């Protein structure tokens, strides 16, 4: 079955840039999406179609994709950005899949 | 405003079935699909499957094929997810999410506990 691979954890100090990667064989042909999930809450979409930001999401969140890797970048990470982040995409047959998630620590 | 409101928490015994509902409001129900996503305690998100609210077409995750059924009732703008032959590792929070290429609105989640 198709898999998206993320690092389990990323840690930065406040104001630094956090980068979270997501690798998958189908990413050259499929969009990546990114969700933020804070403890006890439903996920929130922060990036769609590789690099687009939904309304209401701070400009410090950006996304990019090249080859088999998509990247979520948080420029000037804030303490309130501490959360679990999941990439999401589809495989060639339309099955939807999440990455394993990355715990972002900002301290 | 768009809202997805799910049914309440459930406790089931192994081997039983559970049916979770997701009532949509604030948009044209048949213009979007509904996906179901679950999250076991302390674990990541797992996509379970998708249903078109327009025509009822479904697409289930391979590992749940044969145990899960997703349906919709367009008269009440409600989606349903039924999971059968429950096991302890089905204990999770179950979410519905509006799906049109991606999930933009989510329900509040329904905790399903499977325990003898």
mmCIF file of C-alpha atoms in Angstrom:
data_model
loop_
_atom_site.group_PDB
_atom_site.id
_atom_site.type_symbol
_atom_site.label_atom_id
_atom_site.label_comp_id
_atom_site.label_asym_id
_atom_site.label_seq_id
_atom_site.Cartn_x
_atom_site.Cartn_y
_atom_site.Cartn_z
ATOM 1 C CA UNK A 1 0.000 0.000 0.000
ATOM 2 C CA UNK A 2 1.051 3.588 -0.628
ATOM 3 C CA UNK A 3 2.921 5.399 2.134
ATOM 4 C CA UNK A 4 3.864 8.979 2.898
ATOM 5 C CA UNK A 5 6.911 9.300 5.146
ATOM 6 C CA UNK A 6 7.399 12.133 7.633
ATOM 7 C CA UNK A 7 9.991 12.651 10.384
ATOM 8 C CA UNK A 8 8.476 11.834 13.799
ATOM 9 C CA UNK A 9 9.565 15.104 15.340
ATOM 10 C CA UNK A 10 10.987 18.534 14.581
ATOM 11 C CA UNK A 11 12.114 21.013 17.201
ATOM 12 C CA UNK A 12 12.889 24.736 16.793
ATOM 13 C CA UNK A 13 13.208 27.812 18.971
ATOM 14 C CA UNK A 14 10.618 30.585 18.679
ATOM 15 C CA UNK A 15 11.322 32.776 15.650
ATOM 16 C CA UNK A 16 13.264 30.089 13.816
ATOM 17 C CA UNK A 17 12.166 28.400 10.611
ATOM 18 C CA UNK A 18 10.654 24.941 10.893
ATOM 19 C CA UNK A 19 10.641 22.606 7.924
ATOM 20 C CA UNK A 20 8.649 19.390 7.860
ATOM 21 C CA UNK A 21 9.117 16.993 4.973
ATOM 22 C CA UNK A 22 6.857 14.380 3.422
ATOM 23 C CA UNK A 23 8.107 11.865 0.889
ATOM 24 C CA UNK A 24 6.034 9.687 -1.400
ATOM 25 C CA UNK A 25 6.493 8.053 -4.774
ATOM 26 C CA UNK A 26 3.326 9.561 -6.264
ATOM 27 C CA UNK A 27 4.021 13.141 -5.189
ATOM 28 C CA UNK A 28 5.486 14.142 -8.573
ATOM 29 C CA UNK A 29 1.966 13.616 -9.992
ATOM 30 C CA UNK A 30 -0.269 14.232 -6.974
ATOM 31 C CA UNK A 31 -0.815 17.273 -4.800
ATOM 32 C CA UNK A 32 0.238 17.344 -1.166
ATOM 33 C CA UNK A 33 -1.911 18.833 1.565
ATOM 34 C CA UNK A 34 -0.944 19.691 5.128
ATOM 35 C CA UNK A 35 -3.025 19.539 8.295
ATOM 36 C CA UNK A 36 -2.278 20.927 11.729
ATOM 37 C CA UNK A 37 -3.731 19.131 14.735
ATOM 38 C CA UNK A 38 -3.504 20.536 18.228
ATOM 39 C CA UNK A 39 -4.094 18.327 21.214
ATOM 40 C CA UNK A 40 -7.717 17.226 21.556
ATOM 41 C CA UNK A 41 -8.861 19.085 18.444
ATOM 42 C CA UNK A 42 -9.880 18.166 14.914
ATOM 43 C CA UNK A 43 -7.275 18.757 12.202
ATOM 44 C CA UNK A 44 -7.121 22.078 10.375
ATOM 45 C CA UNK A 45 -6.012 22.503 6.756
ATOM 46 C CA UNK A 46 -2.983 24.809 6.514
ATOM 47 C CA UNK A 47 -1.749 24.155 2.951
ATOM 48 C CA UNK A 48 -3.569 22.742 -0.063
ATOM 49 C CA UNK A 49 -2.431 21.838 -3.599
ATOM 50 C CA UNK A 50 1.245 21.827 -2.543
ATOM 51 C CA UNK A 51 1.585 25.535 -1.826
ATOM 52 C CA UNK A 52 -1.742 27.337 -1.462
ATOM 53 C CA UNK A 53 -2.792 28.776 1.870
ATOM 54 C CA UNK A 54 -6.459 28.792 2.953
ATOM 55 C CA UNK A 55 -7.920 32.037 4.162
ATOM 56 C CA UNK A 56 -7.227 32.649 7.823
ATOM 57 C CA UNK A 57 -3.926 30.741 7.852
ATOM 58 C CA UNK A 58 -0.971 32.996 8.777
ATOM 59 C CA UNK A 59 1.481 33.919 6.022
ATOM 60 C CA UNK A 60 4.321 32.244 7.923
ATOM 61 C CA UNK A 61 2.929 28.898 6.705
ATOM 62 C CA UNK A 62 4.081 27.941 3.213
ATOM 63 C CA UNK A 63 4.390 24.780 1.178
ATOM 64 C CA UNK A 64 6.440 23.478 -1.701
ATOM 65 C CA UNK A 65 6.893 20.259 -3.597
ATOM 66 C CA UNK A 66 9.717 18.924 -5.739
ATOM 67 C CA UNK A 67 9.996 15.421 -7.075
ATOM 68 C CA UNK A 68 8.982 12.890 -4.461
ATOM 69 C CA UNK A 69 9.154 15.324 -1.538
ATOM 70 C CA UNK A 70 6.759 17.951 -0.246
ATOM 71 C CA UNK A 71 7.786 20.433 2.430
ATOM 72 C CA UNK A 72 5.826 22.493 4.922
ATOM 73 C CA UNK A 73 7.748 25.565 6.065
ATOM 74 C CA UNK A 74 6.841 27.705 9.057
ATOM 75 C CA UNK A 75 8.887 30.891 8.884
ATOM 76 C CA UNK A 76 9.335 32.450 12.304
ATOM 77 C CA UNK A 77 7.600 29.669 14.209
ATOM 78 C CA UNK A 78 5.501 30.742 17.181
ATOM 79 C CA UNK A 79 4.794 28.871 20.390
ATOM 80 C CA UNK A 80 1.170 28.527 19.256
ATOM 81 C CA UNK A 81 2.348 26.575 16.181
ATOM 82 C CA UNK A 82 3.313 23.662 18.410
ATOM 83 C CA UNK A 83 1.159 20.789 17.146
ATOM 84 C CA UNK A 84 1.169 17.594 15.135
ATOM 85 C CA UNK A 85 1.383 18.097 11.372
ATOM 86 C CA UNK A 86 0.180 15.571 8.813
ATOM 87 C CA UNK A 87 0.748 15.501 5.090
ATOM 88 C CA UNK A 88 -1.974 13.978 2.934
ATOM 89 C CA UNK A 89 -2.184 12.883 -0.670
ATOM 90 C CA UNK A 90 -3.594 10.187 -2.931
ATOM 91 C CA UNK A 91 -2.069 7.261 -4.720
ATOM 92 C CA UNK A 92 -2.506 6.458 -8.396
ATOM 93 C CA UNK A 93 -5.732 4.502 -7.708
ATOM 94 C CA UNK A 94 -7.392 7.303 -5.773
ATOM 95 C CA UNK A 95 -6.823 5.883 -2.312
ATOM 96 C CA UNK A 96 -6.243 8.671 0.135
ATOM 97 C CA UNK A 97 -3.429 8.447 2.662
ATOM 98 C CA UNK A 98 -1.949 10.447 5.524
ATOM 99 C CA UNK A 99 1.663 10.572 6.510
ATOM 100 C CA UNK A 100 2.545 9.305 9.952
ATOM 101 C CA UNK A 101 2.628 12.797 11.411
ATOM 102 C CA UNK A 102 5.341 15.081 12.746
ATOM 103 C CA UNK A 103 5.293 16.539 16.228
ATOM 104 C CA UNK A 104 6.527 20.123 16.086
ATOM 105 C CA UNK A 105 7.989 21.476 19.309
ATOM 106 C CA UNK A 106 8.626 25.214 19.602
ATOM 107 C CA UNK A 107 10.608 26.130 22.707
ATOM 108 C CA UNK B 1 -21.631 28.511 8.166
ATOM 109 C CA UNK B 2 -20.547 24.984 7.304
ATOM 110 C CA UNK B 3 -21.003 22.545 10.162
ATOM 111 C CA UNK B 4 -20.613 18.808 10.527
ATOM 112 C CA UNK B 5 -22.147 17.502 13.748
ATOM 113 C CA UNK B 6 -21.452 13.911 14.722
ATOM 114 C CA UNK B 7 -23.290 11.518 17.008
ATOM 115 C CA UNK B 8 -22.137 10.848 20.538
ATOM 116 C CA UNK B 9 -19.593 8.492 22.047
ATOM 117 C CA UNK B 10 -20.158 4.748 21.878
ATOM 118 C CA UNK B 11 -18.949 1.762 23.887
ATOM 119 C CA UNK B 12 -19.134 -1.578 22.113
ATOM 120 C CA UNK B 13 -18.088 -5.146 22.798
ATOM 121 C CA UNK B 14 -15.729 -7.019 20.488
ATOM 122 C CA UNK B 15 -17.589 -8.473 17.529
ATOM 123 C CA UNK B 16 -20.354 -5.870 17.622
ATOM 124 C CA UNK B 17 -21.090 -3.124 15.086
ATOM 125 C CA UNK B 18 -21.186 0.654 15.425
ATOM 126 C CA UNK B 19 -22.888 3.256 13.251
ATOM 127 C CA UNK B 20 -21.741 6.873 13.504
ATOM 128 C CA UNK B 21 -23.707 9.730 11.973
ATOM 129 C CA UNK B 22 -22.541 13.079 10.607
ATOM 130 C CA UNK B 23 -25.164 15.768 9.971
ATOM 131 C CA UNK B 24 -24.108 18.490 7.552
ATOM 132 C CA UNK B 25 -25.427 22.040 7.341
ATOM 133 C CA UNK B 26 -24.491 25.346 5.761
ATOM 134 C CA UNK B 27 -23.787 24.034 2.247
ATOM 135 C CA UNK B 28 -25.327 21.989 -0.545
ATOM 136 C CA UNK B 29 -24.846 18.471 0.756
ATOM 137 C CA UNK B 30 -24.834 16.759 -2.646
ATOM 138 C CA UNK B 31 -22.079 19.009 -4.007
ATOM 139 C CA UNK B 32 -19.391 17.399 -1.875
ATOM 140 C CA UNK B 33 -18.229 14.002 -0.733
ATOM 141 C CA UNK B 34 -17.714 12.914 2.850
ATOM 142 C CA UNK B 35 -14.613 11.124 4.029
ATOM 143 C CA UNK B 36 -14.222 9.308 7.313
ATOM 144 C CA UNK B 37 -10.920 9.487 9.186
ATOM 145 C CA UNK B 38 -10.070 7.801 12.470
ATOM 146 C CA UNK B 39 -7.388 8.308 15.074
ATOM 147 C CA UNK B 40 -6.486 5.672 17.649
ATOM 148 C CA UNK B 41 -5.293 6.948 21.035
ATOM 149 C CA UNK B 42 -1.856 8.545 20.673
ATOM 150 C CA UNK B 43 -1.664 7.569 17.004
ATOM 151 C CA UNK B 44 -1.863 9.321 13.649
ATOM 152 C CA UNK B 45 -4.722 9.954 11.261
ATOM 153 C CA UNK B 46 -6.041 7.067 9.185
ATOM 154 C CA UNK B 47 -8.274 7.603 6.152
ATOM 155 C CA UNK B 48 -11.089 5.057 6.168
ATOM 156 C CA UNK B 49 -12.979 5.847 2.997
ATOM 157 C CA UNK B 50 -15.075 8.288 1.016
ATOM 158 C CA UNK B 51 -18.644 8.526 -0.193
ATOM 159 C CA UNK B 52 -20.116 10.795 -2.813
ATOM 160 C CA UNK B 53 -23.171 12.548 -1.434
ATOM 161 C CA UNK B 54 -24.249 13.103 -5.036
ATOM 162 C CA UNK B 55 -24.577 9.481 -6.193
ATOM 163 C CA UNK B 56 -23.494 7.266 -3.285
ATOM 164 C CA UNK B 57 -20.310 6.016 -4.922
ATOM 165 C CA UNK B 58 -17.807 4.796 -2.370
ATOM 166 C CA UNK B 59 -14.058 4.220 -2.115
ATOM 167 C CA UNK B 60 -12.874 2.325 0.969
ATOM 168 C CA UNK B 61 -9.410 1.862 2.405
ATOM 169 C CA UNK B 62 -8.178 -1.591 1.521
ATOM 170 C CA UNK B 63 -7.637 -2.697 5.103
ATOM 171 C CA UNK B 64 -11.283 -2.019 6.000
ATOM 172 C CA UNK B 65 -12.887 -3.514 2.876
ATOM 173 C CA UNK B 66 -15.659 -5.903 3.931
ATOM 174 C CA UNK B 67 -16.066 -4.404 7.433
ATOM 175 C CA UNK B 68 -17.066 -0.819 6.656
ATOM 176 C CA UNK B 69 -20.099 0.634 4.916
ATOM 177 C CA UNK B 70 -20.656 4.321 4.244
ATOM 178 C CA UNK B 71 -24.046 5.696 3.302
ATOM 179 C CA UNK B 72 -25.814 9.036 3.017
ATOM 180 C CA UNK B 73 -29.365 10.280 3.478
ATOM 181 C CA UNK B 74 -29.770 13.312 1.246
ATOM 182 C CA UNK B 75 -33.201 14.107 2.729
ATOM 183 C CA UNK B 76 -31.547 14.921 6.045
ATOM 184 C CA UNK B 77 -28.031 15.832 4.786
ATOM 185 C CA UNK B 78 -26.571 13.110 6.962
ATOM 186 C CA UNK B 79 -23.723 10.707 6.316
ATOM 187 C CA UNK B 80 -23.273 7.418 8.143
ATOM 188 C CA UNK B 81 -20.329 5.116 8.749
ATOM 189 C CA UNK B 82 -20.938 1.577 9.965
ATOM 190 C CA UNK B 83 -18.051 -0.604 11.121
ATOM 191 C CA UNK B 84 -18.689 -4.276 11.830
ATOM 192 C CA UNK B 85 -16.859 -7.069 13.674
ATOM 193 C CA UNK B 86 -15.280 -4.553 16.011
ATOM 194 C CA UNK B 87 -11.915 -5.335 17.589
ATOM 195 C CA UNK B 88 -10.036 -3.618 20.380
ATOM 196 C CA UNK B 89 -7.774 -1.894 17.857
ATOM 197 C CA UNK B 90 -10.834 -0.156 16.376
ATOM 198 C CA UNK B 91 -10.929 1.992 19.525
ATOM 199 C CA UNK B 92 -10.458 5.479 18.157
ATOM 200 C CA UNK B 93 -11.931 8.909 17.574
ATOM 201 C CA UNK B 94 -13.842 8.817 14.299
ATOM 202 C CA UNK B 95 -14.125 12.016 12.250
ATOM 203 C CA UNK B 96 -16.215 12.878 9.225
ATOM 204 C CA UNK B 97 -14.872 15.549 6.895
ATOM 205 C CA UNK B 98 -16.228 17.372 3.872
ATOM 206 C CA UNK B 99 -14.224 16.151 0.914
ATOM 207 C CA UNK B 100 -13.799 17.814 -2.464
ATOM 208 C CA UNK B 101 -10.213 16.959 -3.318
ATOM 209 C CA UNK B 102 -9.272 17.686 0.281
ATOM 210 C CA UNK B 103 -10.899 17.964 3.703
ATOM 211 C CA UNK B 104 -11.841 21.546 4.490
ATOM 212 C CA UNK B 105 -14.384 21.073 7.286
ATOM 213 C CA UNK B 106 -14.384 18.403 9.969
ATOM 214 C CA UNK B 107 -16.852 17.079 12.479
ATOM 215 C CA UNK B 108 -16.053 17.248 16.173
ATOM 216 C CA UNK B 109 -15.169 13.564 16.353
ATOM 217 C CA UNK B 110 -16.887 10.548 17.926
ATOM 218 C CA UNK B 111 -15.055 8.336 20.404
ATOM 219 C CA UNK B 112 -15.742 4.652 19.853
ATOM 220 C CA UNK B 113 -14.420 2.387 22.581
ATOM 221 C CA UNK B 114 -14.291 -1.359 21.988
ATOM 222 C CA UNK B 115 -13.960 -3.259 25.235
ATOM 223 C CA UNK B 116 -15.238 -6.466 26.772
#
